[in-house]
Amino acid sequence: MLICPSMLSADSSRYGEELADAEKAGADAIHWDIADGVFTDAITFGHQIVKDHRKLSSLRFDVHLMIENPDKHLENFARAGADVIIVHPETCKHLHRTLLNIKSLGLKSGAALNPATPVAAVEYCVDILDTVTVMSVNPGASGREFIDSQLKKISELKKMLPPSTEICADGGITDLTIKECAKRGANSFVSGSYIFRNPNRSDAVRRLREACG
Ligand code: ZN
């Protein structure tokens, strides 16, 4: 079970300390939500911020690109220190080729499914996907409510994907929702507000781990 705090919910005036705090609390990976203000309403981070924080942590860096034309930015994020790059099928004209491009940079490849996007969007890419993310909220902002209908999607992916492929739930993860996601086969969890809005991050991470057993 991987617990991946999203920096989107961290205090933006002190990202370095927030990252160190998440690492100390027992996080398995750091999740960077990159939003361009086109595919999503908000604008968040560019590759430079990922690069500057790379030297502060040895944790896995997951870069979740919620941006149009992600191919244009893959090399920059690879050079910035990403270990995993996750793209949305809706933003890729040629998803299969984009996933191969990510892998050719030596990184793990991921696809994220928006709440309205069916598992069929990645069905013919399962052999080149290291992780599939179920967006349990609509993308682009932190603190949104978990969408229950996405639990069924996790079950569908569990049936469709090889056992080694990571299944990640991203958004609205709490000690209650994580249990439901884990029960259906998710083994990686992106949590923003639940961790960063808790003054005791170790306690938040421990509660999440305990809840998913
Ligand atoms: Zn994300």
PDB file of C-alpha atoms and ligand atoms in Angstrom:
ATOM      1  CA  MET A   1       0.000   0.000   0.000  1.00  0.00           C
ATOM      2  CA  LEU A   2       1.533   3.270  -1.107  1.00  0.00           C
ATOM      3  CA  ILE A   3       0.575   6.547   0.557  1.00  0.00           C
ATOM      4  CA  CYS A   4       1.339   9.472  -1.735  1.00  0.00           C
ATOM      5  CA  PRO A   5       0.758  12.977  -0.314  1.00  0.00           C
ATOM      6  CA  SER A   6      -0.196  15.559  -2.950  1.00  0.00           C
ATOM      7  CA  MET A   7       1.811  18.772  -2.705  1.00  0.00           C
ATOM      8  CA  LEU A   8      -1.233  20.617  -4.050  1.00  0.00           C
ATOM      9  CA  SER A   9      -2.612  20.694  -0.490  1.00  0.00           C
ATOM     10  CA  ALA A  10       0.664  21.713   1.161  1.00  0.00           C
ATOM     11  CA  ASP A  11       1.338  25.253   2.377  1.00  0.00           C
ATOM     12  CA  SER A  12       2.704  26.928  -0.745  1.00  0.00           C
ATOM     13  CA  SER A  13       4.863  29.364   1.234  1.00  0.00           C
ATOM     14  CA  ARG A  14       6.929  26.481   2.642  1.00  0.00           C
ATOM     15  CA  TYR A  15       6.882  23.554   0.207  1.00  0.00           C
ATOM     16  CA  GLY A  16      10.370  22.339   1.200  1.00  0.00           C
ATOM     17  CA  GLU A  17       9.411  21.950   4.864  1.00  0.00           C
ATOM     18  CA  GLU A  18       6.076  20.406   3.947  1.00  0.00           C
ATOM     19  CA  LEU A  19       7.791  17.811   1.762  1.00  0.00           C
ATOM     20  CA  ALA A  20      10.271  16.973   4.542  1.00  0.00           C
ATOM     21  CA  ASP A  21       7.378  16.657   6.990  1.00  0.00           C
ATOM     22  CA  ALA A  22       5.488  14.273   4.666  1.00  0.00           C
ATOM     23  CA  GLU A  23       8.629  12.169   4.230  1.00  0.00           C
ATOM     24  CA  LYS A  24       9.207  12.045   7.996  1.00  0.00           C
ATOM     25  CA  ALA A  25       5.563  11.024   8.440  1.00  0.00           C
ATOM     26  CA  GLY A  26       6.196   7.873   6.382  1.00  0.00           C
ATOM     27  CA  ALA A  27       4.998   8.804   2.883  1.00  0.00           C
ATOM     28  CA  ASP A  28       5.973   6.348   0.122  1.00  0.00           C
ATOM     29  CA  ALA A  29       5.959   8.823  -2.776  1.00  0.00           C
ATOM     30  CA  ILE A  30       5.364  12.523  -3.394  1.00  0.00           C
ATOM     31  CA  HIS A  31       2.580  13.402  -5.825  1.00  0.00           C
ATOM     32  CA  TRP A  32       2.904  16.561  -7.946  1.00  0.00           C
ATOM     33  CA  ASP A  33      -0.378  17.704  -9.526  1.00  0.00           C
ATOM     34  CA  ILE A  34       0.618  19.710 -12.577  1.00  0.00           C
ATOM     35  CA  ALA A  35      -2.369  21.671 -13.911  1.00  0.00           C
ATOM     36  CA  ASP A  36      -2.234  24.129 -16.803  1.00  0.00           C
ATOM     37  CA  GLY A  37      -5.410  26.200 -16.419  1.00  0.00           C
ATOM     38  CA  VAL A  38      -6.658  24.794 -19.749  1.00  0.00           C
ATOM     39  CA  PHE A  39      -7.435  21.118 -19.108  1.00  0.00           C
ATOM     40  CA  THR A  40      -8.278  22.201 -15.546  1.00  0.00           C
ATOM     41  CA  ASP A  41      -9.429  25.534 -14.131  1.00  0.00           C
ATOM     42  CA  ALA A  42      -6.406  26.065 -11.905  1.00  0.00           C
ATOM     43  CA  ILE A  43      -2.735  26.549 -12.730  1.00  0.00           C
ATOM     44  CA  THR A  44      -0.378  24.791 -10.313  1.00  0.00           C
ATOM     45  CA  PHE A  45       3.296  23.834 -10.791  1.00  0.00           C
ATOM     46  CA  GLY A  46       5.867  23.791 -13.576  1.00  0.00           C
ATOM     47  CA  HIS A  47       8.844  21.441 -13.944  1.00  0.00           C
ATOM     48  CA  GLN A  48      11.229  23.836 -12.162  1.00  0.00           C
ATOM     49  CA  ILE A  49       9.488  23.367  -8.821  1.00  0.00           C
ATOM     50  CA  VAL A  50       9.766  19.585  -9.177  1.00  0.00           C
ATOM     51  CA  LYS A  51      13.461  19.959 -10.046  1.00  0.00           C
ATOM     52  CA  ASP A  52      14.197  22.224  -7.083  1.00  0.00           C
ATOM     53  CA  HIS A  53      12.564  19.785  -4.656  1.00  0.00           C
ATOM     54  CA  ARG A  54      14.230  16.713  -6.163  1.00  0.00           C
ATOM     55  CA  LYS A  55      17.409  17.444  -4.229  1.00  0.00           C
ATOM     56  CA  LEU A  56      15.486  17.526  -0.934  1.00  0.00           C
ATOM     57  CA  SER A  57      14.074  14.002  -1.090  1.00  0.00           C
ATOM     58  CA  SER A  58      14.880  10.504  -2.274  1.00  0.00           C
ATOM     59  CA  LEU A  59      11.203   9.470  -2.320  1.00  0.00           C
ATOM     60  CA  ARG A  60       9.566   8.461  -5.587  1.00  0.00           C
ATOM     61  CA  PHE A  61       8.241  11.539  -7.408  1.00  0.00           C
ATOM     62  CA  ASP A  62       4.945  10.975  -9.237  1.00  0.00           C
ATOM     63  CA  VAL A  63       4.189  13.709 -11.759  1.00  0.00           C
ATOM     64  CA  HIS A  64       0.502  13.825 -12.667  1.00  0.00           C
ATOM     65  CA  LEU A  65       0.101  15.909 -15.815  1.00  0.00           C
ATOM     66  CA  MET A  66      -3.336  17.489 -16.006  1.00  0.00           C
ATOM     67  CA  ILE A  67      -2.294  19.475 -19.044  1.00  0.00           C
ATOM     68  CA  GLU A  68      -3.012  19.686 -22.751  1.00  0.00           C
ATOM     69  CA  ASN A  69      -0.323  18.351 -25.084  1.00  0.00           C
ATOM     70  CA  PRO A  70       1.685  16.544 -22.377  1.00  0.00           C
ATOM     71  CA  ASP A  71       4.189  15.157 -24.930  1.00  0.00           C
ATOM     72  CA  LYS A  72       5.728  18.599 -25.207  1.00  0.00           C
ATOM     73  CA  HIS A  73       6.709  18.529 -21.516  1.00  0.00           C
ATOM     74  CA  LEU A  74       7.767  14.902 -20.888  1.00  0.00           C
ATOM     75  CA  GLU A  75      11.496  15.499 -21.265  1.00  0.00           C
ATOM     76  CA  ASN A  76      11.472  18.517 -18.956  1.00  0.00           C
ATOM     77  CA  PHE A  77       9.744  16.576 -16.198  1.00  0.00           C
ATOM     78  CA  ALA A  78      12.022  13.573 -16.726  1.00  0.00           C
ATOM     79  CA  ARG A  79      15.071  15.837 -16.385  1.00  0.00           C
ATOM     80  CA  ALA A  80      13.476  17.490 -13.333  1.00  0.00           C
ATOM     81  CA  GLY A  81      13.554  14.142 -11.541  1.00  0.00           C
ATOM     82  CA  ALA A  82      10.164  12.503 -12.075  1.00  0.00           C
ATOM     83  CA  ASP A  83      10.102   8.743 -11.496  1.00  0.00           C
ATOM     84  CA  VAL A  84       6.561   8.228 -12.779  1.00  0.00           C
ATOM     85  CA  ILE A  85       4.627  10.368 -15.286  1.00  0.00           C
ATOM     86  CA  ILE A  86       0.850  10.050 -15.409  1.00  0.00           C
ATOM     87  CA  VAL A  87      -1.158  11.475 -18.318  1.00  0.00           C
ATOM     88  CA  HIS A  88      -4.865  11.744 -19.122  1.00  0.00           C
ATOM     89  CA  PRO A  89      -6.162   9.912 -22.237  1.00  0.00           C
ATOM     90  CA  GLU A  90      -8.310  12.993 -22.998  1.00  0.00           C
ATOM     91  CA  THR A  91      -5.181  15.110 -23.481  1.00  0.00           C
ATOM     92  CA  CYS A  92      -3.260  12.690 -25.714  1.00  0.00           C
ATOM     93  CA  LYS A  93      -3.934  12.387 -29.442  1.00  0.00           C
ATOM     94  CA  HIS A  94      -1.962   9.120 -29.356  1.00  0.00           C
ATOM     95  CA  LEU A  95      -2.033   7.724 -25.824  1.00  0.00           C
ATOM     96  CA  HIS A  96      -0.156   4.538 -26.726  1.00  0.00           C
ATOM     97  CA  ARG A  97       2.694   6.521 -28.247  1.00  0.00           C
ATOM     98  CA  THR A  98       2.816   8.961 -25.300  1.00  0.00           C
ATOM     99  CA  LEU A  99       3.084   6.070 -22.824  1.00  0.00           C
ATOM    100  CA  LEU A 100       5.916   4.577 -24.883  1.00  0.00           C
ATOM    101  CA  ASN A 101       7.624   7.978 -24.903  1.00  0.00           C
ATOM    102  CA  ILE A 102       7.449   8.080 -21.085  1.00  0.00           C
ATOM    103  CA  LYS A 103       8.977   4.612 -20.872  1.00  0.00           C
ATOM    104  CA  SER A 104      11.709   5.481 -23.361  1.00  0.00           C
ATOM    105  CA  LEU A 105      12.797   8.233 -20.944  1.00  0.00           C
ATOM    106  CA  GLY A 106      13.422   5.487 -18.367  1.00  0.00           C
ATOM    107  CA  LEU A 107      10.334   6.316 -16.280  1.00  0.00           C
ATOM    108  CA  LYS A 108       7.246   4.422 -15.200  1.00  0.00           C
ATOM    109  CA  SER A 109       4.125   5.247 -17.182  1.00  0.00           C
ATOM    110  CA  GLY A 110       0.662   6.003 -15.862  1.00  0.00           C
ATOM    111  CA  ALA A 111      -2.770   6.966 -17.157  1.00  0.00           C
ATOM    112  CA  ALA A 112      -5.412   8.781 -15.104  1.00  0.00           C
ATOM    113  CA  LEU A 113      -9.123   8.298 -15.713  1.00  0.00           C
ATOM    114  CA  ASN A 114     -11.433  11.239 -15.029  1.00  0.00           C
ATOM    115  CA  PRO A 115     -14.702  10.380 -13.244  1.00  0.00           C
ATOM    116  CA  ALA A 116     -16.584  10.215 -16.571  1.00  0.00           C
ATOM    117  CA  THR A 117     -13.858   8.281 -18.443  1.00  0.00           C
ATOM    118  CA  PRO A 118     -14.395   4.500 -18.716  1.00  0.00           C
ATOM    119  CA  VAL A 119     -11.702   1.843 -18.221  1.00  0.00           C
ATOM    120  CA  ALA A 120     -11.979   1.090 -21.947  1.00  0.00           C
ATOM    121  CA  ALA A 121      -9.876   4.240 -22.555  1.00  0.00           C
ATOM    122  CA  VAL A 122      -6.773   2.274 -21.463  1.00  0.00           C
ATOM    123  CA  GLU A 123      -7.818  -1.273 -22.373  1.00  0.00           C
ATOM    124  CA  TYR A 124      -5.397  -1.555 -25.297  1.00  0.00           C
ATOM    125  CA  CYS A 125      -2.492  -0.035 -23.365  1.00  0.00           C
ATOM    126  CA  VAL A 126      -2.464  -2.384 -20.358  1.00  0.00           C
ATOM    127  CA  ASP A 127       0.833  -3.991 -21.395  1.00  0.00           C
ATOM    128  CA  ILE A 128       2.688  -0.663 -21.316  1.00  0.00           C
ATOM    129  CA  LEU A 129       1.099   0.847 -18.194  1.00  0.00           C
ATOM    130  CA  ASP A 130       2.832   0.652 -14.815  1.00  0.00           C
ATOM    131  CA  THR A 131       0.046   2.437 -12.962  1.00  0.00           C
ATOM    132  CA  VAL A 132      -3.564   3.457 -13.591  1.00  0.00           C
ATOM    133  CA  THR A 133      -5.084   6.274 -11.555  1.00  0.00           C
ATOM    134  CA  VAL A 134      -8.788   6.480 -10.837  1.00  0.00           C
ATOM    135  CA  MET A 135      -9.731  10.108 -10.327  1.00  0.00           C
ATOM    136  CA  SER A 136     -12.125   9.906  -7.415  1.00  0.00           C
ATOM    137  CA  VAL A 137     -12.729  13.660  -7.771  1.00  0.00           C
ATOM    138  CA  ASN A 138     -12.777  15.913 -10.825  1.00  0.00           C
ATOM    139  CA  PRO A 139      -9.206  17.113 -11.366  1.00  0.00           C
ATOM    140  CA  GLY A 140      -7.706  20.494 -10.693  1.00  0.00           C
ATOM    141  CA  ALA A 141      -8.263  21.532  -7.074  1.00  0.00           C
ATOM    142  CA  SER A 142      -7.696  20.123  -3.618  1.00  0.00           C
ATOM    143  CA  GLY A 143     -10.287  19.359  -0.963  1.00  0.00           C
ATOM    144  CA  ARG A 144     -13.012  17.941  -3.219  1.00  0.00           C
ATOM    145  CA  GLU A 145     -15.489  15.250  -2.133  1.00  0.00           C
ATOM    146  CA  PHE A 146     -14.905  11.610  -3.065  1.00  0.00           C
ATOM    147  CA  ILE A 147     -17.208  10.397  -5.880  1.00  0.00           C
ATOM    148  CA  ASP A 148     -18.614   6.980  -4.843  1.00  0.00           C
ATOM    149  CA  SER A 149     -19.327   5.766  -8.386  1.00  0.00           C
ATOM    150  CA  GLN A 150     -15.569   5.483  -8.941  1.00  0.00           C
ATOM    151  CA  LEU A 151     -15.349   2.447  -6.640  1.00  0.00           C
ATOM    152  CA  LYS A 152     -16.879   0.331  -9.397  1.00  0.00           C
ATOM    153  CA  LYS A 153     -14.143   1.535 -11.745  1.00  0.00           C
ATOM    154  CA  ILE A 154     -11.465   0.291  -9.335  1.00  0.00           C
ATOM    155  CA  SER A 155     -13.127  -3.164  -9.348  1.00  0.00           C
ATOM    156  CA  GLU A 156     -13.239  -3.142 -13.163  1.00  0.00           C
ATOM    157  CA  LEU A 157      -9.542  -2.246 -13.374  1.00  0.00           C
ATOM    158  CA  LYS A 158      -8.642  -4.954 -10.885  1.00  0.00           C
ATOM    159  CA  LYS A 159     -10.174  -7.492 -13.290  1.00  0.00           C
ATOM    160  CA  MET A 160      -8.661  -5.956 -16.406  1.00  0.00           C
ATOM    161  CA  LEU A 161      -5.050  -5.179 -15.387  1.00  0.00           C
ATOM    162  CA  PRO A 162      -2.149  -7.590 -14.815  1.00  0.00           C
ATOM    163  CA  PRO A 163      -1.598  -8.123 -11.051  1.00  0.00           C
ATOM    164  CA  SER A 164       1.688  -6.171 -11.135  1.00  0.00           C
ATOM    165  CA  THR A 165       0.038  -2.944 -12.362  1.00  0.00           C
ATOM    166  CA  GLU A 166      -0.495  -0.397  -9.618  1.00  0.00           C
ATOM    167  CA  ILE A 167      -4.071   0.842  -9.125  1.00  0.00           C
ATOM    168  CA  CYS A 168      -4.157   4.301  -7.625  1.00  0.00           C
ATOM    169  CA  ALA A 169      -7.076   6.304  -6.198  1.00  0.00           C
ATOM    170  CA  ASP A 170      -6.543  10.068  -6.429  1.00  0.00           C
ATOM    171  CA  GLY A 171      -8.754  12.584  -4.628  1.00  0.00           C
ATOM    172  CA  GLY A 172     -10.981  12.749  -1.577  1.00  0.00           C
ATOM    173  CA  ILE A 173      -8.954  10.046   0.203  1.00  0.00           C
ATOM    174  CA  THR A 174      -9.676   9.834   3.943  1.00  0.00           C
ATOM    175  CA  ASP A 175      -9.551   7.034   6.509  1.00  0.00           C
ATOM    176  CA  LEU A 176     -13.117   6.150   5.406  1.00  0.00           C
ATOM    177  CA  THR A 177     -12.792   6.256   1.603  1.00  0.00           C
ATOM    178  CA  ILE A 178      -9.365   4.547   1.540  1.00  0.00           C
ATOM    179  CA  LYS A 179     -10.882   1.436   3.082  1.00  0.00           C
ATOM    180  CA  GLU A 180     -13.482   1.160   0.301  1.00  0.00           C
ATOM    181  CA  CYS A 181     -10.860   1.702  -2.426  1.00  0.00           C
ATOM    182  CA  ALA A 182      -8.473  -0.875  -0.935  1.00  0.00           C
ATOM    183  CA  LYS A 183     -11.271  -3.436  -0.621  1.00  0.00           C
ATOM    184  CA  ARG A 184     -11.811  -3.207  -4.397  1.00  0.00           C
ATOM    185  CA  GLY A 185      -8.152  -3.545  -5.320  1.00  0.00           C
ATOM    186  CA  ALA A 186      -6.500  -0.126  -5.144  1.00  0.00           C
ATOM    187  CA  ASN A 187      -2.982  -0.305  -3.693  1.00  0.00           C
ATOM    188  CA  SER A 188      -1.804   3.280  -4.027  1.00  0.00           C
ATOM    189  CA  PHE A 189      -3.502   6.386  -2.654  1.00  0.00           C
ATOM    190  CA  VAL A 190      -3.039  10.082  -3.319  1.00  0.00           C
ATOM    191  CA  SER A 191      -4.085  12.147  -0.353  1.00  0.00           C
ATOM    192  CA  GLY A 192      -3.779  15.906  -0.099  1.00  0.00           C
ATOM    193  CA  SER A 193      -6.009  17.623   2.426  1.00  0.00           C
ATOM    194  CA  TYR A 194      -6.295  14.637   4.782  1.00  0.00           C
ATOM    195  CA  ILE A 195      -2.529  14.707   5.319  1.00  0.00           C
ATOM    196  CA  PHE A 196      -1.529  18.337   4.887  1.00  0.00           C
ATOM    197  CA  ARG A 197      -4.470  19.881   6.723  1.00  0.00           C
ATOM    198  CA  ASN A 198      -3.758  17.676   9.716  1.00  0.00           C
ATOM    199  CA  PRO A 199      -1.157  19.352  11.959  1.00  0.00           C
ATOM    200  CA  ASN A 200       0.156  15.870  12.820  1.00  0.00           C
ATOM    201  CA  ARG A 201       1.091  14.331   9.453  1.00  0.00           C
ATOM    202  CA  SER A 202       2.508  11.142  10.994  1.00  0.00           C
ATOM    203  CA  ASP A 203      -0.820  10.520  12.640  1.00  0.00           C
ATOM    204  CA  ALA A 204      -2.680  11.108   9.343  1.00  0.00           C
ATOM    205  CA  VAL A 205      -0.423   8.695   7.410  1.00  0.00           C
ATOM    206  CA  ARG A 206      -0.700   6.083  10.180  1.00  0.00           C
ATOM    207  CA  ARG A 207      -4.512   6.330  10.168  1.00  0.00           C
ATOM    208  CA  LEU A 208      -4.619   5.862   6.395  1.00  0.00           C
ATOM    209  CA  ARG A 209      -2.371   2.784   6.601  1.00  0.00           C
ATOM    210  CA  GLU A 210      -4.407   1.281   9.415  1.00  0.00           C
ATOM    211  CA  ALA A 211      -7.672   1.916   7.563  1.00  0.00           C
ATOM    212  CA  CYS A 212      -6.576   0.080   4.424  1.00  0.00           C
ATOM    213  CA  GLY A 213      -5.193  -2.817   6.446  1.00  0.00           C
TER     214      GLY A 213
HETATM  215 ZN    ZN B   1      -3.124  13.820  -8.904  1.00  0.00          ZN
END
